[in-house]
Structure formats: C-alpha cells, structure tokens
C-alpha cells in the first residue's frame, strides 16, 4: 500500500502518520529525514544536496525528486509500501513522482488530505505562550497553566508569544501554504486519488475515517 498524507500545519498529520505506520506497517518517508540520511551517508545525491544547504539555499526540485526516487527504490519500501509525508510540495514534484513511480513499477493507492477549518488551525497554531522566566511552554486552549497566568514550573506570571506564533503571522502562513497545496490537491482529485477527511473530529474518528479509506 502506497499513501500520500497531506495537511496544513496543525491538522494533526504527525499523530495520524504514527497511527498509520503502526497499523499498516508501511515505511514512513519524510523528506527531511531522507535528506538528512543522504547527507549523513554521503551518497552522491546527498553531497549535491549538502552543497545547497551549506550555502543556505533551497535544494532544487530535480535533486529533491531524485533523492525521493532513490529512497522509494530501496527494497524495504518495495516490500512494505510507503507513506510519503512532506512531498510533493509543488505540482511539478507531483508530476515527477508519478513518472518515477511508473519507472519503478509502483503506484499511489490513496492521497489523504486532513482538512481542518483554517480558523481552527489558527487557534491551534497561535495559542502557544512561553514563560519568560523559565521557558516552559503552554497552549492557551489545549495546555494552559493550571492557574491562569501563573507558570506551573516556576510561579512566574510573565508570558510572551513568539513573533511567528502571533495570530496575524499564523493566518498569513496558513493562507500561503493553502495556495501552494491547492494545485496538488486538484491534480490528485483529477486522477481520482484524493480523499478529504474532516480533521475537526477527534483523533480516533479521524483515524477511523482513514481506515475506512484504506480498508
């Protein structure tokens, strides 16, 4: 079974990916991990990627596609199937993935998009607060201090929010990422592979929906 798992930040993709791997025993292929492995193992492609990352540059699509293909070609993936996480990020990468899978005599069985209302995502991502005194991290909604405005760890009452966690910054980031992901969703919908799941449900119900799709 070969799966693409997609979702905006805060949609619960990390939690669901763990459940999928535990239940279906597919290889979890996250692009960040395979880049680090290729660089660490000093593969030819890893050396090329390192030349870009060392200079603070983005790795170009053709090299990213090649590194993903290299991982998909390995025996453990062919035996157990895969769940791709964090790739493809562009329509061009999605098209390249199709070609690479065809060359490898593989195919995608399902593309699962965990769809969460953007206002909910904004609440999830912009709720983080940090104790200025000791650095303890809380969430205003999901993990608040036991006593309002008092740090459980040190008793201080001075909290702050990172610039990137402020609601207006989070909303802008969500909008940009949705604009980026929409063409990919449209592409897979046209191919009859896209399954949208309501991510506003409980973790258990989201996974139940995934299992209904995967069988």
Coordinates of C-alpha atoms in Angstrom, one line a residue:
X1 CA 0.0 0.0 0.0
X2 CA 1.4 3.4 -1.0
X3 CA -0.1 6.5 0.5
X4 CA 0.4 10.3 0.4
X5 CA -0.6 12.0 3.6
X6 CA -1.2 15.7 3.3
X7 CA -2.5 18.5 5.5
X8 CA -1.7 22.0 6.7
X9 CA 0.4 22.6 9.8
X10 CA -1.7 21.9 12.9
X11 CA -4.0 19.5 11.1
X12 CA -2.7 16.5 13.1
X13 CA -0.7 14.9 10.4
X14 CA 2.1 13.8 12.7
X15 CA -0.3 11.9 15.0
X16 CA -2.1 10.2 12.2
X17 CA 1.1 9.2 10.4
X18 CA 2.2 7.3 13.6
X19 CA -1.2 5.5 13.7
X20 CA -1.0 4.6 10.0
X21 CA 2.5 3.2 10.3
X22 CA 1.6 1.2 13.4
X23 CA -1.5 -0.2 11.8
X24 CA -0.4 -0.8 8.2
X25 CA 3.4 -1.3 8.7
X26 CA 4.3 0.9 5.7
X27 CA 7.6 2.9 5.6
X28 CA 7.1 6.5 6.7
X29 CA 9.1 8.5 4.3
X30 CA 9.5 12.2 5.4
X31 CA 11.6 14.3 3.1
X32 CA 13.5 15.9 5.9
X33 CA 14.6 12.5 7.2
X34 CA 15.8 11.2 3.8
X35 CA 17.7 14.4 3.1
X36 CA 19.5 14.1 6.4
X37 CA 20.2 10.4 5.8
X38 CA 21.5 11.1 2.2
X39 CA 23.8 13.8 3.5
X40 CA 25.0 11.8 6.5
X41 CA 25.7 8.7 4.4
X42 CA 27.5 10.9 1.8
X43 CA 25.7 9.5 -1.1
X44 CA 26.3 11.2 -4.4
X45 CA 22.9 12.9 -4.2
X46 CA 23.4 13.7 -0.6
X47 CA 26.7 15.5 -1.4
X48 CA 24.9 17.5 -4.0
X49 CA 22.1 18.5 -1.6
X50 CA 24.7 19.4 1.1
X51 CA 26.3 21.9 -1.3
X52 CA 23.0 23.8 -1.5
X53 CA 22.1 23.5 2.2
X54 CA 25.5 24.6 3.4
X55 CA 25.0 27.8 1.5
X56 CA 21.5 28.3 2.9
X57 CA 19.9 27.6 -0.5
X58 CA 16.8 25.5 -1.2
X59 CA 17.5 22.2 -2.9
X60 CA 16.1 22.4 -6.4
X61 CA 13.2 20.2 -7.5
X62 CA 15.1 17.9 -9.8
X63 CA 17.5 17.0 -7.0
X64 CA 14.7 16.6 -4.4
X65 CA 12.9 14.3 -6.9
X66 CA 16.0 12.2 -7.4
X67 CA 16.6 11.8 -3.6
X68 CA 12.9 10.7 -3.1
X69 CA 13.2 8.3 -6.0
X70 CA 16.4 6.8 -4.6
X71 CA 14.6 6.1 -1.3
X72 CA 11.5 4.7 -3.0
X73 CA 13.7 2.3 -5.0
X74 CA 15.1 0.6 -1.8
X75 CA 14.0 -3.0 -1.0
X76 CA 12.3 -2.2 2.3
X77 CA 9.9 0.2 0.6
X78 CA 9.1 -2.3 -2.2
X79 CA 8.3 -5.0 0.4
X80 CA 6.1 -3.0 2.7
X81 CA 4.9 0.1 0.8
X82 CA 5.3 3.7 1.8
X83 CA 3.6 6.7 3.3
X84 CA 5.1 9.9 1.9
X85 CA 5.0 12.9 4.2
X86 CA 6.0 16.4 3.2
X87 CA 6.3 15.6 -0.5
X88 CA 5.3 16.5 -3.1
X89 CA 5.2 20.2 -2.3
X90 CA 4.7 21.5 -5.8
X91 CA 2.7 20.4 -8.8
X92 CA 5.9 19.7 -10.7
X93 CA 7.1 17.4 -7.9
X94 CA 3.7 15.6 -8.0
X95 CA 4.2 15.0 -11.8
X96 CA 7.8 13.9 -11.3
X97 CA 6.7 11.5 -8.6
X98 CA 4.2 9.9 -10.9
X99 CA 6.9 9.3 -13.5
X100 CA 9.3 8.0 -11.0
X101 CA 6.7 5.6 -9.6
X102 CA 5.9 4.4 -13.1
X103 CA 9.6 3.7 -13.8
X104 CA 9.8 1.8 -10.5
X105 CA 6.6 -0.2 -11.4
X106 CA 4.8 1.3 -8.4
X107 CA 1.7 3.5 -7.9
X108 CA -0.1 5.6 -5.4
X109 CA -3.1 3.9 -3.9
X110 CA -4.6 6.9 -2.0
X111 CA -3.9 10.6 -1.3
X112 CA -5.3 11.6 2.1
X113 CA -5.8 15.2 2.9
X114 CA -6.7 16.0 6.6
X115 CA -8.9 19.1 6.1
X116 CA -9.3 21.4 9.1
X117 CA -11.1 24.7 9.1
X118 CA -8.5 27.5 8.8
X119 CA -9.8 29.4 11.8
X120 CA -9.3 26.2 13.9
X121 CA -5.8 25.9 12.6
X122 CA -5.1 29.5 13.5
X123 CA -6.3 28.8 17.1
X124 CA -4.2 25.7 17.3
X125 CA -1.0 27.4 16.0
X126 CA -1.3 30.8 17.6
X127 CA -2.1 29.6 21.1
X128 CA 1.4 28.9 22.2
X129 CA 2.7 31.0 25.1
X130 CA 6.1 30.8 26.8
X131 CA 7.1 31.7 30.4
X132 CA 9.7 34.4 30.1
X133 CA 11.4 33.3 33.3
X134 CA 12.0 29.6 32.8
X135 CA 11.0 28.9 29.2
X136 CA 8.1 26.5 30.0
X137 CA 5.7 26.3 27.0
X138 CA 1.9 26.2 27.2
X139 CA -1.1 26.5 24.9
X140 CA -3.9 28.9 25.8
X141 CA -6.6 26.4 24.8
X142 CA -5.1 22.9 24.8
X143 CA -2.4 23.1 27.6
X144 CA -2.9 26.2 29.8
X145 CA -1.2 26.7 33.1
X146 CA -3.1 25.1 36.0
X147 CA -3.6 28.5 37.5
X148 CA -4.4 31.3 35.0
X149 CA -1.4 33.4 34.2
X150 CA 0.9 31.6 36.6
X151 CA 3.6 29.2 35.4
X152 CA 3.3 25.7 36.8
X153 CA 7.1 25.3 36.8
X154 CA 8.4 28.5 38.4
X155 CA 5.4 30.5 39.6
X156 CA 6.2 33.5 37.4
X157 CA 3.4 35.5 35.7
X158 CA 5.3 36.9 32.7
X159 CA 4.4 35.1 29.5
X160 CA 5.2 36.0 25.9
X161 CA 4.4 34.8 22.4
X162 CA 7.0 34.3 19.7
X163 CA 6.6 36.6 16.7
X164 CA 5.8 33.6 14.3
X165 CA 3.1 32.4 16.7
X166 CA 1.1 35.7 16.6
X167 CA -2.4 35.2 15.0
X168 CA -1.8 37.6 12.1
X169 CA 1.5 35.8 11.2
X170 CA -0.1 32.4 11.6
X171 CA -3.0 33.4 9.4
X172 CA -0.7 34.6 6.6
X173 CA 1.4 31.4 6.8
X174 CA -1.7 29.2 6.5
X175 CA -3.0 31.2 3.5
X176 CA 0.3 30.9 1.7
X177 CA 0.6 27.2 2.3
X178 CA -3.0 26.6 1.2
X179 CA -2.3 28.4 -2.0
X180 CA 0.7 26.2 -2.5
X181 CA -1.1 22.9 -1.8
X182 CA -4.3 23.5 -3.7
X183 CA -2.9 22.7 -7.2
X184 CA -1.6 19.4 -5.9
X185 CA -4.9 18.5 -4.4
X186 CA -6.6 19.4 -7.7
X187 CA -4.1 17.3 -9.6
X188 CA -4.8 14.2 -7.5
X189 CA -8.6 14.8 -7.5
X190 CA -8.4 14.8 -11.3
X191 CA -6.7 11.4 -11.1
X192 CA -9.4 10.0 -8.7
X193 CA -6.9 9.5 -5.8
X194 CA -7.8 12.3 -3.4
X195 CA -9.7 11.6 -0.2
X196 CA -10.5 14.6 2.1
X197 CA -11.1 13.8 5.8
X198 CA -12.7 16.1 8.3
X199 CA -9.8 16.9 10.6
X200 CA -12.0 18.7 13.1
X201 CA -13.0 15.3 14.6
X202 CA -11.3 13.6 17.4
X203 CA -8.0 11.8 16.8
X204 CA -9.8 8.4 17.0
X205 CA -12.5 9.4 14.5
X206 CA -10.0 10.9 12.0
X207 CA -8.1 7.6 12.1
X208 CA -11.3 5.6 11.7
X209 CA -12.0 7.7 8.5
X210 CA -8.5 6.9 7.3
X211 CA -9.1 3.2 7.9
X212 CA -12.3 3.3 6.0
X213 CA -10.5 4.6 3.0
X214 CA -7.5 2.3 3.2
X215 CA -9.5 -0.8 4.0

